[in-house]
Structures are given as C-alpha cells and as structure tokens.
CSV table of C-alpha atoms in Angstrom, one decimal:
chain,number,residue,atom,x,y,z
A,2,MET,CA,234.0,91.4,64.2
A,3,GLN,CA,230.3,92.1,63.4
A,4,TRP,CA,229.5,88.4,64.2
A,5,ILE,CA,231.2,88.7,67.6
A,6,THR,CA,229.4,92.0,68.3
A,7,LEU,CA,226.1,90.4,67.4
A,8,THR,CA,226.8,87.3,69.6
A,9,THR,CA,227.8,89.5,72.5
A,10,ALA,CA,224.6,91.5,72.2
A,11,THR,CA,222.5,88.3,72.0
A,12,PHE,CA,224.3,86.9,75.1
A,13,CYS,CA,223.6,90.2,77.0
A,14,ILE,CA,219.9,90.1,76.1
A,15,LEU,CA,219.7,86.4,77.2
A,16,ILE,CA,221.4,87.3,80.5
A,17,ILE,CA,219.0,90.2,81.1
A,18,PHE,CA,216.0,87.9,80.3
A,19,LEU,CA,217.2,85.2,82.7
A,20,ILE,CA,217.8,87.7,85.5
A,21,LYS,CA,214.3,89.2,85.0
A,22,LYS,CA,212.8,85.7,85.0
A,23,MET,CA,214.6,84.8,88.2
A,24,LYS,CA,213.4,88.0,89.8
A,25,ILE,CA,209.8,87.3,88.8
A,26,SER,CA,210.1,83.7,90.1
A,27,ASN,CA,211.7,84.8,93.4
A,28,ASN,CA,209.0,87.5,93.8
A,29,LYS,CA,206.3,84.9,93.3
A,30,LYS,CA,207.9,82.6,96.0
A,31,ILE,CA,208.0,85.5,98.4
A,32,GLN,CA,204.3,86.2,97.7
A,33,LYS,CA,203.2,82.6,98.1
A,34,ASP,CA,205.2,82.1,101.3
A,35,GLY,CA,203.9,85.4,102.6
A,36,LEU,CA,200.3,84.4,101.9
A,37,VAL,CA,200.8,81.2,103.8
A,38,HIS,CA,202.2,83.1,106.8
A,39,ILE,CA,199.3,85.6,106.6
A,40,CYS,CA,196.8,82.8,106.8
A,41,GLN,CA,198.6,81.4,109.8
A,42,ILE,CA,198.5,84.8,111.6
A,43,LYS,CA,194.9,85.1,110.7
A,44,ARG,CA,194.2,81.7,112.4
A,45,ILE,CA,196.0,82.9,115.5
A,46,ILE,CA,193.8,86.0,115.6
A,47,ILE,CA,190.7,83.9,115.3
A,48,PHE,CA,191.9,81.6,118.1
A,49,ALA,CA,192.9,84.6,120.3
A,50,GLN,CA,189.4,86.1,119.8
A,51,GLN,CA,187.9,82.8,121.0
A,52,HIS,CA,190.4,82.6,123.9
A,53,ARG,CA,189.3,86.1,125.0
A,54,GLY,CA,185.6,85.1,125.1
A,55,LEU,CA,186.3,81.8,126.8
A,56,THR,CA,188.5,83.4,129.4
A,57,ALA,CA,185.8,85.9,130.2
A,58,ALA,CA,183.3,83.0,130.7
A,59,TRP,CA,185.8,81.1,132.8
A,60,LEU,CA,186.5,84.2,135.0
A,61,ASN,CA,182.7,84.6,135.4
A,62,GLY,CA,182.5,81.1,136.8
A,63,ASP,CA,181.7,79.0,133.7
A,64,THR,CA,183.6,75.7,134.5
A,65,ASN,CA,182.8,74.3,131.1
A,66,ALA,CA,185.1,76.9,129.5
A,67,GLU,CA,188.2,75.5,131.0
A,68,ALA,CA,188.4,72.4,128.8
A,69,LYS,CA,187.8,74.6,125.7
A,70,LEU,CA,190.5,77.0,126.8
A,71,THR,CA,193.0,74.1,126.9
A,72,GLY,CA,192.1,73.2,123.3
A,73,ILE,CA,192.5,76.7,122.1
A,74,LYS,CA,195.9,77.1,123.8
A,75,LYS,CA,197.1,74.0,122.0
A,76,LEU,CA,196.0,75.4,118.6
A,77,ILE,CA,197.7,78.7,119.2
A,78,SER,CA,200.9,76.9,120.3
A,79,GLN,CA,200.9,74.8,117.1
A,80,GLU,CA,200.6,78.0,115.0
A,81,ILE,CA,203.4,79.7,117.0
A,82,ASN,CA,205.7,76.7,116.5
A,83,SER,CA,205.0,76.7,112.7
A,84,LEU,CA,206.0,80.3,112.4
A,85,MET,CA,209.1,80.4,114.7
A,86,LEU,CA,211.5,79.8,111.8
A,87,SER,CA,209.7,82.0,109.3
A,88,PRO,CA,210.5,85.7,108.4
A,89,VAL,CA,207.5,86.6,110.6
A,90,ALA,CA,209.4,85.7,113.7
A,91,LYS,CA,212.0,88.4,112.9
A,92,ASN,CA,209.4,91.1,113.3
A,93,GLU,CA,209.4,92.9,116.6
A,94,ARG,CA,205.6,92.7,116.7
A,95,TRP,CA,206.0,88.9,116.8
A,96,ALA,CA,208.3,89.1,119.9
A,97,ALA,CA,205.7,91.4,121.5
A,98,PHE,CA,202.9,88.9,120.7
A,99,THR,CA,204.8,85.8,122.1
A,100,ASP,CA,205.7,87.8,125.3
A,101,HIS,CA,202.1,89.0,125.7
A,102,TRP,CA,200.7,85.5,125.1
A,103,GLY,CA,203.0,84.0,127.7
A,104,ARG,CA,201.7,86.5,130.2
A,105,LEU,CA,198.1,85.8,129.4
A,106,LEU,CA,198.7,82.1,130.0
A,107,SER,CA,199.5,83.0,133.6
A,108,PHE,CA,196.1,84.4,134.3
A,109,ASN,CA,194.3,82.8,137.2
A,110,ASN,CA,190.6,82.8,138.2
A,111,LYS,CA,191.2,85.8,140.4
A,112,SER,CA,192.1,88.1,137.5
A,113,SER,CA,189.5,90.7,136.5
A,114,VAL,CA,187.3,90.2,133.4
A,115,SER,CA,187.9,93.8,132.3
A,116,ASN,CA,191.7,93.4,132.5
A,117,SER,CA,191.6,90.1,130.6
A,118,PHE,CA,189.5,91.8,127.9
A,119,GLU,CA,191.9,94.7,127.6
A,120,GLN,CA,195.0,92.5,127.5
A,121,HIS,CA,193.5,90.2,124.9
A,122,THR,CA,192.4,93.2,122.8
A,123,MET,CA,195.8,94.8,122.9
A,124,MET,CA,197.4,91.5,121.8
A,125,ILE,CA,195.0,91.0,118.9
A,126,LYS,CA,195.5,94.5,117.7
A,127,ASN,CA,199.3,93.9,117.6
A,128,LEU,CA,198.6,90.7,115.6
A,129,ALA,CA,196.5,92.6,113.1
A,130,TYR,CA,199.4,95.0,112.6
A,131,LEU,CA,201.8,92.1,112.3
A,132,LEU,CA,199.6,90.6,109.6
A,133,GLU,CA,199.7,93.9,107.7
A,134,ASP,CA,203.5,94.1,108.0
A,135,THR,CA,203.8,90.6,106.7
A,136,ALA,CA,201.7,91.5,103.6
A,137,GLU,CA,203.9,94.5,102.9
A,138,ASN,CA,207.2,92.5,103.4
A,139,SER,CA,205.8,89.8,101.1
A,140,HIS,CA,205.0,92.1,98.2
A,141,LEU,CA,201.3,91.5,98.7
A,142,THR,CA,200.3,95.2,98.1
A,143,ALA,CA,198.7,97.1,95.3
A,144,ASP,CA,202.1,98.0,93.8
A,145,PHE,CA,202.6,94.3,93.1
A,146,LEU,CA,199.0,93.2,92.5
A,147,PRO,CA,197.4,95.5,89.9
A,148,LYS,CA,194.6,93.0,89.3
A,149,ILE,CA,193.5,93.3,93.0
A,150,ASN,CA,194.5,96.9,93.6
A,151,ASN,CA,192.5,97.4,96.8
A,152,ILE,CA,194.1,94.5,98.6
A,153,GLY,CA,195.3,96.9,101.4
A,154,TYR,CA,191.7,97.0,102.7
A,155,VAL,CA,191.9,93.3,103.3
A,156,TRP,CA,195.0,93.4,105.3
A,157,ARG,CA,193.9,96.3,107.5
A,158,GLU,CA,190.3,97.4,107.4
A,159,LEU,CA,188.7,94.0,107.0
A,160,ILE,CA,190.9,92.5,109.8
A,161,LEU,CA,190.1,95.3,112.2
A,162,THR,CA,186.4,95.2,111.3
A,163,THR,CA,186.2,91.6,112.2
A,164,GLU,CA,188.0,92.4,115.5
A,165,ASN,CA,185.5,95.2,116.2
A,166,ILE,CA,182.8,92.6,115.8
A,167,GLY,CA,184.7,90.3,118.1
A,168,GLN,CA,184.9,93.1,120.7
A,169,SER,CA,181.2,93.7,120.4
A,170,ARG,CA,180.6,90.0,120.9
A,171,ALA,CA,182.7,89.9,124.1
A,172,ILE,CA,181.2,93.0,125.6
A,173,GLY,CA,177.6,92.2,124.5
A,174,VAL,CA,177.7,88.7,125.9
A,175,SER,CA,178.9,90.1,129.3
A,176,VAL,CA,176.1,92.7,129.2
A,177,ALA,CA,173.5,90.0,128.3
A,178,VAL,CA,174.7,87.8,131.2
A,179,GLN,CA,174.5,90.6,133.7
A,180,GLN,CA,171.2,91.9,132.1
A,181,CYS,CA,172.5,95.4,132.5
A,182,CYS,CA,174.5,97.8,130.3
A,183,SER,CA,176.7,100.1,132.3
A,184,SER,CA,177.6,103.6,131.1
A,185,VAL,CA,181.1,102.3,130.2
A,186,ASP,CA,179.7,99.5,128.2
A,187,LYS,CA,177.3,101.8,126.4
A,188,ILE,CA,180.2,104.1,125.4
A,189,ARG,CA,182.2,101.1,124.1
A,190,LEU,CA,179.3,99.6,122.2
A,191,ASN,CA,178.2,103.0,120.7
A,192,PHE,CA,181.8,103.4,119.4
A,193,LEU,CA,181.8,99.9,117.9
A,194,ILE,CA,178.3,100.5,116.3
A,195,GLN,CA,179.6,103.7,114.6
A,196,THR,CA,182.8,102.0,113.4
A,197,MET,CA,180.9,98.9,112.1
A,198,ALA,CA,178.3,101.0,110.4
A,199,LYS,CA,181.0,103.0,108.6
A,200,THR,CA,182.6,99.7,107.5
A,201,THR,CA,179.3,98.5,106.0
A,202,ILE,CA,179.0,101.7,103.9
A,203,ASP,CA,182.7,102.2,103.0
A,204,THR,CA,185.2,99.3,103.4
A,205,LEU,CA,183.2,96.4,102.1
A,206,GLN,CA,182.3,98.3,98.9
A,207,ARG,CA,186.0,99.1,98.2
A,208,LEU,CA,187.2,95.5,98.1
A,209,SER,CA,188.6,94.3,94.8
A,210,HIS,CA,187.6,91.2,92.9
A,211,LEU,CA,188.6,89.4,89.7
A,212,PRO,CA,186.1,89.6,86.8
A,213,GLU,CA,185.3,85.9,87.1
A,214,GLU,CA,184.8,86.1,90.8
A,215,GLN,CA,182.3,89.0,90.7
A,216,HIS,CA,179.2,87.0,91.5
A,217,THR,CA,180.7,85.2,94.5
A,218,HIS,CA,182.2,88.4,95.8
A,219,THR,CA,179.0,90.3,95.5
A,220,ASN,CA,177.1,87.6,97.2
A,221,LEU,CA,179.6,87.4,100.1
A,222,VAL,CA,179.5,91.2,100.6
A,223,LYS,CA,175.7,91.2,100.5
A,224,LYS,CA,175.5,88.4,103.2
A,225,ALA,CA,178.1,90.1,105.4
A,226,THR,CA,176.3,93.5,105.1
A,227,GLU,CA,172.9,92.0,106.0
A,228,SER,CA,174.4,90.2,109.0
A,229,MET,CA,176.3,93.3,110.1
A,230,ASN,CA,173.2,95.5,109.9
A,231,LYS,CA,171.2,92.9,111.9
A,232,LEU,CA,173.9,92.8,114.6
A,233,ILE,CA,174.0,96.6,114.8
A,234,GLU,CA,170.3,96.8,115.1
A,235,VAL,CA,170.4,94.3,118.0
A,236,MET,CA,173.2,96.1,119.7
A,237,THR,CA,171.3,99.4,119.4
A,238,SER,CA,167.9,98.2,120.5
A,239,GLU,CA,168.6,95.2,122.8
A,240,LEU,CA,171.8,96.3,124.6
A,241,VAL,CA,172.5,100.1,124.5
A,242,GLY,CA,168.9,101.3,124.2
A,243,ALA,CA,167.1,98.8,126.3
A,244,ALA,CA,165.7,99.9,129.7
A,245,LYS,CA,166.5,96.3,130.9
A,246,VAL,CA,168.6,93.9,128.9
A,247,ALA,CA,166.6,90.8,128.1
A,248,ILE,CA,168.3,89.2,125.1
A,249,ASP,CA,169.7,85.7,125.7
A,250,SER,CA,173.5,85.8,125.9
A,251,ASN,CA,173.8,82.6,123.7
A,252,GLN,CA,171.5,84.2,121.1
A,253,TYR,CA,173.6,87.3,120.9
A,254,PHE,CA,176.8,85.3,120.9
A,255,GLU,CA,175.6,83.3,117.9
A,256,LEU,CA,174.6,86.4,116.0
A,257,ALA,CA,177.9,88.1,116.5
A,258,THR,CA,179.8,84.9,115.7
A,259,GLU,CA,177.8,84.5,112.5
A,260,THR,CA,178.7,88.0,111.5
A,261,MET,CA,182.4,87.4,112.1
A,262,SER,CA,182.1,84.2,110.1
A,263,LYS,CA,180.7,86.2,107.1
A,264,MET,CA,183.7,88.6,107.3
A,265,ASN,CA,186.1,85.6,107.4
A,266,ASP,CA,184.4,84.2,104.3
A,267,ILE,CA,185.2,87.4,102.5
A,268,PHE,CA,188.8,87.2,103.7
A,269,ASP,CA,189.1,83.6,102.5
A,270,HIS,CA,187.7,84.6,99.1
A,271,GLN,CA,190.2,87.3,98.8
A,272,VAL,CA,193.0,84.8,99.6
A,273,LYS,CA,191.6,82.5,97.0
A,274,GLN,CA,191.7,85.2,94.3
A,275,LEU,CA,195.3,86.1,95.3
A,276,ASN,CA,196.3,82.5,94.8
A,277,LYS,CA,195.1,82.8,91.2
A,278,VAL,CA,197.2,85.8,90.4
A,279,ILE,CA,200.5,85.2,92.1
C-alpha cells in the first residue's frame, strides 16, 4: 500500500512538472510569434510614415514621388498579406487600419495636403496602439519579462516618439518648401518640440537593457539624444523662430530621417535583447 501511495505521488509530481513545462513552452511560442508580428507592424508604421511624406510631395507637384509611392504601396501590401491569418488580424484596430489604408489609396492629386497628413497620422497612431495591444496579448510585458522590466516604454513611448519625429519631418519639410511657417504650423511644431524634449529627458533614460548589452544600449541612447537635440534646435531656430525660413527642405528631411533612424536602432536593439530572454 505504501509503495502504491509513493508511486501515485511520484506520478502526480511528474504530471505537474510536465504541465508546467508545456505551459512554459507554449508561453515562449506565444512570445516569439508575437515578437515577429510586432516587427511586422513596426515595418508597416515605417512604410506608412514614408507614404505620408511622399503623398505630400506628390500633392505638391513632385512627379518623382509617384513611382516611389507605388513601391511603398507594394511593401505595405506584402506586410498586410503576411498578417492576415495571424492573431493580429482579429484585433478591431487591424480592421480599422485596413479600412483606413484602403481609403487612403483612393486619394487623387486634388486631395488637400493637410487632409492627407491628418488621415495618415490618424492611421499611424492606430497602428501604434495595435502594436501595443499585440505586445500585451503576446505576454511581452513586464509581468512576463523581469529581465527587461521597462519593456512597456518600447511598445508605447518609443513608438510614439518616433512618430512625433515623423510628424515634425512632414510638417517641417512643407514649411521649408514654402519658406514660411504659418501660425498653425508653429503651434504644431512647438507642441512636437516640447514632447520630443520630454522624451529625451525621460523616456530614453527609462529603457531597460541586459547587463551584457549595457555598452551598446548606452551608445545608442547617446546617439539618439544628440540627434534629437540637434533636430529640436533646428526646429526652434530655423523653422519656428526664423523671420524667414531659409533652411533647405532636403537638409531638414535628412536630419529628421536620421533622428528617426536612431530611434529605430534603439527599437531593434530592444528586440534583439528580447530574443535572448524568451
């Protein structure tokens, strides 16, 4: 009888161990799949930001932008198709995105630049929230990732910060082309300057890193901060504060794009670290 009791207890312990192991394995799969989907959504955001700028250029009469727009549309279409059968497609924000994207594709050259900007910006913000939802649904949060416990800043603040820079790029290029900063543009740019400055002081310093990635992380944050500060200085002195806007639009575009790239480098490094711990 004692032998049977001992055998039963051992069997129960084994079952509990196997169930726990299966749960851990299933959780890791959810996390890994989720990270892949997050990177796909991030690429759509990057392409949508490029599409916003190119559409503005096209509406302003830049005929060279049309071919580039065609290429961006194909890239977005590929990412959409790759996510259609994923859990992401069950999110109502995904349905809102695909509907919004379909309507943006119907824009013609008689559409207004301001309306195009607003519509793109609304769509990108929805994508940012979709990315955050996907992170939560994929267990890629601080509760599941004690080694990278500030990961939430990556899924929200870092994404929205990069988008703020994207907005400053779109507005700033338009201002530089017109060589005039309207009162509306000044209000928009001043708001973005304040938001971006807060990010430099706050959000970037809160991002987590693994001990072995400290040097790389510190270097990436340093470069992003320097680039952000330079962009803010140019926005303040050359756009908002200038009696007459004289900065070259291509020069400003490159500066803003470089700053976005530095932020994307931080995002990519966070993803690299996540792949180490999941």
